Coordinates of C-alpha atoms in Angstrom, one line a residue:
Chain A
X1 CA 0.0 0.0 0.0
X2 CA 1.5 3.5 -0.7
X3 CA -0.9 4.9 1.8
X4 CA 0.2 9.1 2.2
X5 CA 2.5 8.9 5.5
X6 CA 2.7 12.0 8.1
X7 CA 6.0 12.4 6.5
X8 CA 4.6 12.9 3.5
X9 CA 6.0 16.5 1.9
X10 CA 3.5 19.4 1.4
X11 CA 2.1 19.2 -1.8
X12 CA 3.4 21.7 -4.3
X13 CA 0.8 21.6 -7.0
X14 CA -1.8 24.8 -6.5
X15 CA -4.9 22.8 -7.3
X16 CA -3.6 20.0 -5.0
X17 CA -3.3 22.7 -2.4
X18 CA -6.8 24.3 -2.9
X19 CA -8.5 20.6 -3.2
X20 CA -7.1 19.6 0.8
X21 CA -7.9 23.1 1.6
X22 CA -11.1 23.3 1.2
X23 CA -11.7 19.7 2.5
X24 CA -9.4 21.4 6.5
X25 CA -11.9 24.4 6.1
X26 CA -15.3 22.0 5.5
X27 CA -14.0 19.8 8.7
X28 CA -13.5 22.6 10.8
X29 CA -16.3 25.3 9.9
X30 CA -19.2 23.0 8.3
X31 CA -19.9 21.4 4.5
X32 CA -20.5 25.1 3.4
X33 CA -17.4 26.3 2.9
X34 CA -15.7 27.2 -0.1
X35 CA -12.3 28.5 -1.7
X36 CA -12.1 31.7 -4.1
X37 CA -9.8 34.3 -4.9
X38 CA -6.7 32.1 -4.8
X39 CA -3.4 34.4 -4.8
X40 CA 0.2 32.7 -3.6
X41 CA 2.2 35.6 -2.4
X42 CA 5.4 34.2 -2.4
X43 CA 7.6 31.3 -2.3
X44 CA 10.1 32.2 0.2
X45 CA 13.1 30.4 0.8
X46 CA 11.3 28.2 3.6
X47 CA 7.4 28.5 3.6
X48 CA 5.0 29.4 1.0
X49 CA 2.2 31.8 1.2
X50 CA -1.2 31.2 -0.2
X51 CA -4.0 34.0 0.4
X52 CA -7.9 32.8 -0.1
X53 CA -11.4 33.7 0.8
X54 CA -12.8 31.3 2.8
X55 CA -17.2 31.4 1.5
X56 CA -19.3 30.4 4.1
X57 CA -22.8 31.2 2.6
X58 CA -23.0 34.9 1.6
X59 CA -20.1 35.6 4.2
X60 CA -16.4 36.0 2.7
X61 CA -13.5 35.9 5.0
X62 CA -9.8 36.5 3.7
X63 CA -7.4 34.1 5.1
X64 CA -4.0 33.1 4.6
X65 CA -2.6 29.6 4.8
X66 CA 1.4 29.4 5.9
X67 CA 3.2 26.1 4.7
X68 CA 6.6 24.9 5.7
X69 CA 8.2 24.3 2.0
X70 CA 11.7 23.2 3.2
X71 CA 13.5 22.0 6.4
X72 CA 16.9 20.2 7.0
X73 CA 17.7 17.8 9.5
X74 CA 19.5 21.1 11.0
X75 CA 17.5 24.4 10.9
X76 CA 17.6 27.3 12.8
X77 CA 14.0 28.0 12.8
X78 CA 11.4 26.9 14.9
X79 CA 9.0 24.6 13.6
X80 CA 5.3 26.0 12.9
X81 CA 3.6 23.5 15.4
X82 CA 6.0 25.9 17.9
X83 CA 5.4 29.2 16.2
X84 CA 1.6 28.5 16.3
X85 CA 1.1 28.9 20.2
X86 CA 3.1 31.9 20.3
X87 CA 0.6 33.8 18.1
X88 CA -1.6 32.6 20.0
X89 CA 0.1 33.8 23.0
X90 CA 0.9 37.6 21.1
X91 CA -3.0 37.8 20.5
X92 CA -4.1 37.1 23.5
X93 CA -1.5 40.0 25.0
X94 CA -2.5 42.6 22.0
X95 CA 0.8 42.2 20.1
X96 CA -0.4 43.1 16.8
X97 CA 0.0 39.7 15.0
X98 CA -2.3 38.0 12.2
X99 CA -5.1 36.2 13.9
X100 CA -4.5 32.6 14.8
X101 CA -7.3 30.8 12.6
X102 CA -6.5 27.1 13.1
X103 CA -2.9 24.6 12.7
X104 CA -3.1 22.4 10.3
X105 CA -3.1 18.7 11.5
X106 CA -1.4 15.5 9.3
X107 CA -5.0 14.6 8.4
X108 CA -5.3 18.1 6.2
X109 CA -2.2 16.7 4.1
X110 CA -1.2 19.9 3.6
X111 CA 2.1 19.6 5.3
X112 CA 3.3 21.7 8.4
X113 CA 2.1 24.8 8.8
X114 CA -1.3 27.0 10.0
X115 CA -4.1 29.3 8.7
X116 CA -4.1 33.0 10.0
X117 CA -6.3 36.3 9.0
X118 CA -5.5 38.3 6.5
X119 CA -4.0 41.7 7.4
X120 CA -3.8 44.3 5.0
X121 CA -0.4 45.9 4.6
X122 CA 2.7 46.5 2.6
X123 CA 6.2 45.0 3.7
X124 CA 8.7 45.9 1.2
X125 CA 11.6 48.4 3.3
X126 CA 12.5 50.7 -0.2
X127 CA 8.4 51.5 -0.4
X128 CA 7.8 51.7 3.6
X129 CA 10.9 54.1 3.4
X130 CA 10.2 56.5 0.5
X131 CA 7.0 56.2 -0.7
X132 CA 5.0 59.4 -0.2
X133 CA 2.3 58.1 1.0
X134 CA 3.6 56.1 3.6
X135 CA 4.7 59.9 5.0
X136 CA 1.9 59.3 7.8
X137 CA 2.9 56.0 8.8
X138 CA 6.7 57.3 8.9
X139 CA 5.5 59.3 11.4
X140 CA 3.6 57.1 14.0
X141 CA 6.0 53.8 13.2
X142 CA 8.8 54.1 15.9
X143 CA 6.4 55.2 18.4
X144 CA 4.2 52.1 17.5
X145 CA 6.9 49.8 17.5
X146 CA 8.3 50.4 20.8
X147 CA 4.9 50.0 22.5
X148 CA 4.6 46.7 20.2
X149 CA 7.8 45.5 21.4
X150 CA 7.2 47.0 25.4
X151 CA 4.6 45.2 25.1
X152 CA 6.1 41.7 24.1
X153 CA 8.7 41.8 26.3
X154 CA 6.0 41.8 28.8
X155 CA 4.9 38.9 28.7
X156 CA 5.9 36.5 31.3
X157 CA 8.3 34.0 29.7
X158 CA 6.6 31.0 31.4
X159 CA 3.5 31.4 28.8
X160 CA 5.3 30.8 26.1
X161 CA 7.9 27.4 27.6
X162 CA 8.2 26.2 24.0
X163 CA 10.7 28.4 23.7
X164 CA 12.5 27.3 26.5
X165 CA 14.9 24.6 25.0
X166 CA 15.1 26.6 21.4
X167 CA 19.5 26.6 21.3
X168 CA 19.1 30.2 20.9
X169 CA 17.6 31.0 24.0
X170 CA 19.9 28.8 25.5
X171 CA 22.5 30.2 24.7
X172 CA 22.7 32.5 21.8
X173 CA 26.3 32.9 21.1
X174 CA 27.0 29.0 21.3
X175 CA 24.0 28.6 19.0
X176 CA 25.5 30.8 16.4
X177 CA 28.8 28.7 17.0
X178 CA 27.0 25.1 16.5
X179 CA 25.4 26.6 13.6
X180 CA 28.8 27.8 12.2
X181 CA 30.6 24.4 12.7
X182 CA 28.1 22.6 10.6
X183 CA 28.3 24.7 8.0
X184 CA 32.1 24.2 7.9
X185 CA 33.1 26.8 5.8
X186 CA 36.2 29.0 7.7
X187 CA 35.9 32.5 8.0
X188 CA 38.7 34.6 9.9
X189 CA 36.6 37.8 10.3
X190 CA 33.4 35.3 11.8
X191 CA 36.2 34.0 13.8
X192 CA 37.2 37.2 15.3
X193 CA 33.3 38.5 16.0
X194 CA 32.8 35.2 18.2
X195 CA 36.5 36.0 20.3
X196 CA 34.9 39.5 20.4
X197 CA 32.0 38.9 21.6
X198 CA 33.1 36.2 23.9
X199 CA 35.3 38.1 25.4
X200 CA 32.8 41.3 25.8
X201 CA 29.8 39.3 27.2
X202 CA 27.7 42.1 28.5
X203 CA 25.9 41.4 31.9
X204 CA 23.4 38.6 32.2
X205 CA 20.1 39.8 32.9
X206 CA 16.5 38.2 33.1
X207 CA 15.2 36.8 29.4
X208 CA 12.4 38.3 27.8
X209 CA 10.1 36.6 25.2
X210 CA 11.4 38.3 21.6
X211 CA 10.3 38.1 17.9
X212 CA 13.8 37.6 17.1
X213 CA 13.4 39.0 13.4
X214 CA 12.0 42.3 13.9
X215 CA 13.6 44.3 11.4
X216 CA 11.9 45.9 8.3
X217 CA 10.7 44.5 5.9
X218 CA 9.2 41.3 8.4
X219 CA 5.8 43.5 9.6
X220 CA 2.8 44.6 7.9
X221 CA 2.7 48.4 7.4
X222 CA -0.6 50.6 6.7
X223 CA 0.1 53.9 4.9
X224 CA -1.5 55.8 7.6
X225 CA -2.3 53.4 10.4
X226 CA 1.5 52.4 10.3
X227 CA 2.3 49.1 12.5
X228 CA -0.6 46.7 11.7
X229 CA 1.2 42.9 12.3
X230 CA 4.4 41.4 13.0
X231 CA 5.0 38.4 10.1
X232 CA 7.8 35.7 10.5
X233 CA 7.8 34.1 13.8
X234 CA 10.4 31.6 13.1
X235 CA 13.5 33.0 14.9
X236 CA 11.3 33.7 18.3
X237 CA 13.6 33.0 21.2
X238 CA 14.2 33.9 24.7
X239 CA 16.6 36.6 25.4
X240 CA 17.5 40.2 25.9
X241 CA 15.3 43.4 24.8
X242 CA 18.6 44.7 23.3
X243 CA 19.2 41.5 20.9
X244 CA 15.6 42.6 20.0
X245 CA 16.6 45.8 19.3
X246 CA 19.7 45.3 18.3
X247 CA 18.7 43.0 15.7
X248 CA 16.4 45.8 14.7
X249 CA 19.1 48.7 14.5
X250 CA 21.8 47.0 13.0
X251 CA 23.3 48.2 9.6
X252 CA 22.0 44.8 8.2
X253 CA 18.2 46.5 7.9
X254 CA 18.4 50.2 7.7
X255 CA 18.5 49.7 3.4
X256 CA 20.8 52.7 2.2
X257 CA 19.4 55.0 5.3
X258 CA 22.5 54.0 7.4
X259 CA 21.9 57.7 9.7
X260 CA 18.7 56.5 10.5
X261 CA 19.9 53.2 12.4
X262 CA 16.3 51.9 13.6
X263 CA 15.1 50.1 10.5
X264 CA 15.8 52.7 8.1
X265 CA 12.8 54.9 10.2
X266 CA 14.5 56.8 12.7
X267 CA 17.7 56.9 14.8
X268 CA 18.3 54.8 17.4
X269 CA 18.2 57.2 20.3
X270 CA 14.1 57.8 18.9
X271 CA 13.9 53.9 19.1
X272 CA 15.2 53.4 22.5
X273 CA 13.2 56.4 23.8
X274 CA 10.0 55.1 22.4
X275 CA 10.7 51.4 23.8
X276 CA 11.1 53.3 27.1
X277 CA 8.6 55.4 27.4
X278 CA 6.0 52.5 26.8
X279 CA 7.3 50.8 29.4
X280 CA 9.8 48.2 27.6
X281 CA 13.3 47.6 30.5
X282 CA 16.1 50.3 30.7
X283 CA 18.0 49.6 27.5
X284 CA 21.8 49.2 28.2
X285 CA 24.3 51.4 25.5
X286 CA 27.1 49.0 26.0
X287 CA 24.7 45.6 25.3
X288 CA 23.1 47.3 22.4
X289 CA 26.2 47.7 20.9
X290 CA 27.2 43.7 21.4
X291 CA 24.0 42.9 20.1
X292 CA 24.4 44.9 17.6
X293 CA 28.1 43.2 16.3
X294 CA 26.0 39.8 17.0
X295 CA 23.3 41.0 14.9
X296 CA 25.7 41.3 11.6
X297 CA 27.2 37.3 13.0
X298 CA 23.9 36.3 12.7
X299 CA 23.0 37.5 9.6
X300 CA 26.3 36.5 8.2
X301 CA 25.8 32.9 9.6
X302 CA 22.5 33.0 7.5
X303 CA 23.6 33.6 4.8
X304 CA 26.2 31.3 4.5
X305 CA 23.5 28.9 5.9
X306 CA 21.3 29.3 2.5
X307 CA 24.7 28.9 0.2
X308 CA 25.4 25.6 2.3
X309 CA 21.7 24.3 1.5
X310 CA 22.4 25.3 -2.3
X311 CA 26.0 23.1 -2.9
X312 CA 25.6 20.8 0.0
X313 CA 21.7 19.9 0.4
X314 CA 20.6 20.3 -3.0
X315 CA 18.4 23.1 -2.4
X316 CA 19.4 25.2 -5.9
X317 CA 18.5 28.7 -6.7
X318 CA 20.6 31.4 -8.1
X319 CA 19.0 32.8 -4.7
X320 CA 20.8 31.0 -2.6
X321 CA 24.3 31.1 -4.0
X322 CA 24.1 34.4 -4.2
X323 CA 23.7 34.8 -0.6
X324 CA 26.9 33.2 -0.2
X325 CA 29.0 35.6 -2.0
X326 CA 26.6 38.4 0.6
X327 CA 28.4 37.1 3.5
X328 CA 31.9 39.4 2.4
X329 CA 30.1 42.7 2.5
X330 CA 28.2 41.5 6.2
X331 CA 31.8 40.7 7.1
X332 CA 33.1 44.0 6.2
X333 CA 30.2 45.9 8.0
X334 CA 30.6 44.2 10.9
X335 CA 34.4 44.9 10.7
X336 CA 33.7 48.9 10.4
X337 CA 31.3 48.8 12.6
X338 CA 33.2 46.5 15.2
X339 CA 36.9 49.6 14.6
X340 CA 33.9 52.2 15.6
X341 CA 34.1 53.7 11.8
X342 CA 30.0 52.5 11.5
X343 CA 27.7 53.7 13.9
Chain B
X1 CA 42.5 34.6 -3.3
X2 CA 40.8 32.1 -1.7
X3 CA 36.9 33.6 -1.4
X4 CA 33.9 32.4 -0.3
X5 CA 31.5 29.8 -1.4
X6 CA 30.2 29.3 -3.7
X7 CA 33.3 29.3 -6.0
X8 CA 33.8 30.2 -9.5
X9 CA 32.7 27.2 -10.6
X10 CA 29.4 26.1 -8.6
X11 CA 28.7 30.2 -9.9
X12 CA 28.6 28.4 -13.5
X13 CA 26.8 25.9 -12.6
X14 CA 23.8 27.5 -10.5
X15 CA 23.6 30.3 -13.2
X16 CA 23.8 26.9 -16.5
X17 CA 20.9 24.8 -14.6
X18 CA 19.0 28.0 -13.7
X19 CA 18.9 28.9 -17.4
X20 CA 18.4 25.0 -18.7
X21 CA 15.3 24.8 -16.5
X22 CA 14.0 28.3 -17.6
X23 CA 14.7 27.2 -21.3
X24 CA 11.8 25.4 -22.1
X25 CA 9.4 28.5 -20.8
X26 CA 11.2 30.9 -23.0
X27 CA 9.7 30.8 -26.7
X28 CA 11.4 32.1 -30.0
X29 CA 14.5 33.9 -30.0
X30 CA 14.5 34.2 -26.1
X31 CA 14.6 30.4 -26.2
X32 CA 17.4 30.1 -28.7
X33 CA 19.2 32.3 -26.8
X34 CA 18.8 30.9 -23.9
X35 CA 20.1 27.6 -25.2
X36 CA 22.9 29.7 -26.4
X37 CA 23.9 31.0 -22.7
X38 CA 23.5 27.2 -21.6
X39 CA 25.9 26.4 -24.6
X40 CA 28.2 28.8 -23.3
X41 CA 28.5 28.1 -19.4
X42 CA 29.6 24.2 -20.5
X43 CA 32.6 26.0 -22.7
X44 CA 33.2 27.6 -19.4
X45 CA 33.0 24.9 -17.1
X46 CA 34.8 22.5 -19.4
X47 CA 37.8 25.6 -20.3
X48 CA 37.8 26.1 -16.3
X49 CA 40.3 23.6 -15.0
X50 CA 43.3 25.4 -17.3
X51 CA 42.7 28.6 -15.2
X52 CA 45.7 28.2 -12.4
X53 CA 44.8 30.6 -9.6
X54 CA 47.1 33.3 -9.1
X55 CA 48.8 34.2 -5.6
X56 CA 47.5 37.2 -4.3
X57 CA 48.4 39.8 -2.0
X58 CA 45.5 39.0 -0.1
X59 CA 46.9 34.9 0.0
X60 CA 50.3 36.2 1.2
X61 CA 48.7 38.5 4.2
X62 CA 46.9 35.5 5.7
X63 CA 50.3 33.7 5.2
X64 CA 51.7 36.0 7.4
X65 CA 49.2 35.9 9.4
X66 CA 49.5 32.3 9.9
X67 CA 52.8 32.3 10.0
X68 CA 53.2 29.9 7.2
X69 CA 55.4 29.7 3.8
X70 CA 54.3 29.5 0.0
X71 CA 54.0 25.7 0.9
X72 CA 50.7 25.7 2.5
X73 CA 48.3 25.4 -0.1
X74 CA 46.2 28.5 -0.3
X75 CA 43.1 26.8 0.4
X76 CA 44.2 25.8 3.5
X77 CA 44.9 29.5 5.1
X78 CA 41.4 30.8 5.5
X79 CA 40.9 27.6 8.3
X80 CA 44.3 27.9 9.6
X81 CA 43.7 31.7 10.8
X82 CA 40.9 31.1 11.8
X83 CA 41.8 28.3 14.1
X84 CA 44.6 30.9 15.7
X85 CA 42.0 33.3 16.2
X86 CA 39.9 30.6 17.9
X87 CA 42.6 29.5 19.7
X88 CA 43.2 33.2 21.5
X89 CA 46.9 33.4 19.7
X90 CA 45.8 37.1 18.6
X91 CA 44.3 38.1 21.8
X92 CA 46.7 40.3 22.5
X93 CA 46.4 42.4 19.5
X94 CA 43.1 42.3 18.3
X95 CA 43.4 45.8 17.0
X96 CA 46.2 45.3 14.6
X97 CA 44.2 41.9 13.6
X98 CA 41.6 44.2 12.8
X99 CA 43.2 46.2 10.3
X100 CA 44.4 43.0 8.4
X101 CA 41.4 41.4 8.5
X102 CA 39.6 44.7 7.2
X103 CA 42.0 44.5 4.4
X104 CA 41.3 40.6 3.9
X105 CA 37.4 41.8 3.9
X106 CA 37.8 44.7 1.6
X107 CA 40.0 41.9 -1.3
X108 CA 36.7 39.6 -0.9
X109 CA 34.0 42.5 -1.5
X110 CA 36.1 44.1 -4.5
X111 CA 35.4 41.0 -6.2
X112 CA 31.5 40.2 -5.1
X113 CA 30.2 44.1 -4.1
X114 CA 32.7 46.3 -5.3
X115 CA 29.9 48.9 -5.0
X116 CA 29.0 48.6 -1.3
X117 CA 32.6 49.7 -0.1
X118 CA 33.1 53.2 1.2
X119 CA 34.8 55.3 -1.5
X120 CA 38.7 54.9 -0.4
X121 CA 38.2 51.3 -0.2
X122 CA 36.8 50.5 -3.7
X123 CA 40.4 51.1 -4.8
X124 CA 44.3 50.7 -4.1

């Protein structure tokens, strides 16, 4: 018998996807229900998007079903079955996050992943950044997102105990290090960020509950309501609000505005202020900065993590090699910014 | 120089099967072109073992930097500095290490960025 397994991949043809669709909607919300206005977004490196209307009689709901597309036997991302419960979690708390609608389950044979609410929005940095008339959201964003991310941080790390034995809350330097040694590929300048960093360890402190990829580009942005939803949930880990932030403010995300270190938006100082006034912890200069070095490791480490699943998983896309040959100019911001000649 | 994956010839071949598998999409002259391109990229894969790398001033500062001779094969010196600097032998002068490791950096991103250096760096 050649019965579909659990382990059986997500299926990758549309009408394949629309057919078990509508079956996971019909189980969950009645024989009625129906599929139209099918749109994938994207195919991103590790999930695919697909947008619908769920019809339910003459009601119409827009919905959007996430699918895990690709996973190694290492991956640095959480699984979805673990991202699920924190949205969850971040709507329960008011963190503005698309609503939970339902995870799928092996009988949907739809692969892993789950089915949130559509939020209107734009996510692309160059347009959030110039386009006139995102002028009014401009305005209101860094104010929204440090009561978005006050707000997180606020929540009490025991709601949210899958994240617990995630390596990077662990221990988020030796995470980055485990992730480097399977990559095996040398790099001397990697090499020196992890002595550095080692050997400047700022302070421990309590862990909060973080996003882990805030950074522009990974929320949904209204031209004039600004912050609407926080996307990509896969890098959510325990640790300090200044990895958060520093994440955030790094030169990795600020595309071409390099003055304007929080996300391209406004400068750090604005950032931190915001994050303070809304009640988010004292931010410390000196771990900022740390986090901020370990920010561009990170994002190195990534990247070279996509070129290693192009030559040595079989994962090909001009895409991904690409990303390889990224990890020199990383190396050389985090370099400048490491000798102080970056802010 | 020794730079980073993927090299010049896993470059070829990402950019050959990219184009193969877009091929048959491609109608008319886009298609025979295409084919063309593909054509081209297995000259250049074929013609790319008679390239001999050349030494580089870039290969002959992580030499020093190792400490090693023209013996040590160049593909060897990236993982052979960075074992020393895992190893704490430059603790002591992390700043200097800086400067030659800037300079490593900067030989790397002439070749894959050239356009995201600062001005005095795009250039000897």
């Amino acid at each position: 018998m050649s019965a579909a397994s659990e382990d059986e991949g997500p299926p990758s043809d549309l009408e394949v996807i629309v057919a078990r669709l509508k079956e996971a909607l019909r189980r969950r919300f009645g024989a009625a229900s129906d599929i139209a206005e099918v749109d994938v977004a994207t195919v991103g490196g590790i999930n695919r998007t697909v947008l619908f209307d769920h019809v339910d009689g003459a009601a119409r709901r827009r919905l959007v079903l996430r699918q895990e597309t690709y996973t190694t036997e290492f991956s640095p991302f959480l699984a979805p079955e673990v991202q699920w419960p924190l949205l969850q979690v971040c709507a329960r708390h008011g963190v503005p996050v698309p609503e939970p609608v339902f995870a799928l389950t092996p009988e949907d044979r739809l692969g892993r992943g789950y089915v949130v609410g559509f939020v209107a929005g734009e996510t692309l940095p160059k347009k959030l950044l110039t386009a006139p008339e995102f002028a009014p959201a401009r305005a209101v964003f860094t104010r929204q997102a440090g009561e978005t991310l006050a707000r997180l941080h606020a929540i009490d790390p025991g709601e949210v105990p899958m994240l617990n034995d995630v390596p990077d809350s662990i221990d988020a330097l030796g995470a980055q290090r485990a992730a480097y040694e399977i990559y095996g590929e040398p790099h001397p300048v990697l090499e020196y960020a992890f002595r550095w960093l080692e050997r400047h360890q700022p302070p421990a402190a309590p862990k909060v509950f973080i996003h882990g990829d805030f950074r522009t580009g990974n929320m949904l942005v209204d031209p004039n309501k600004g912050l609407m939803a926080l996307l990509d949930w896969e890098c959510s880990r325990l640790s300090a609000p200044e990895d958060e932030l520093g994440w955030y403010c790094s030169r990795c995300w600020r595309f071409g505005f390099n003055e304007r270190e929080a996300g391209g938006f406004d400068t750090r100082d604005a950032m931190i202020a915001a994050y303070e006034a809304a009640g988010g912890r004292r931010i410390d200069r000196e771990a900022l900065r740390w986090w901020e070095i370990f920010a561009h490791l990170r994002w190195a480490l990534y990247n070279i993590m996509q070129v290693w699943g192009h030559v040595k998983c079989g994962r090909r896309a001009p895409a991904f090699a690409l990303f390889g040959r990224n990890t020199a100019y990383i190396e050389y911001d985090l370099l400048m910014t490491l000798m102080g000649r970056y802010a | 120089m020794a730079h980073d994956t993927p090299d010049l010839a896993e470059i070829l071949r990402t950019v050959h099967e990219f184009i193969r598998d877009l091929k048959p999409r491609l109608g008319g002259m886009d298609g025979y072109q295409a084919l063309c391109a593909q054509m081209l990229l297995e000259i250049a894969l074929r013609e790319l073992p008679e390239w001999q790398p050349q030494e580089t001033a870039d290969d002959a500062r992580l030499r020093a930097l190792c400490e090693v001779g023209p013996e040590a094969p160049r593909e060897t010196l990236a993982a052979r500095l960075a074992a020393r600097i895992a190893a704490g032998e430059f603790d002591a002068r992390m700043d200097e290490l800086a400067d030659e490791l800037l300079r490593h950096v900067i030989a790397k991103v002439r070749v894959s960025r050239p356009k995201h250096l600062e001005p005095e760096h795009r250039a000897d």
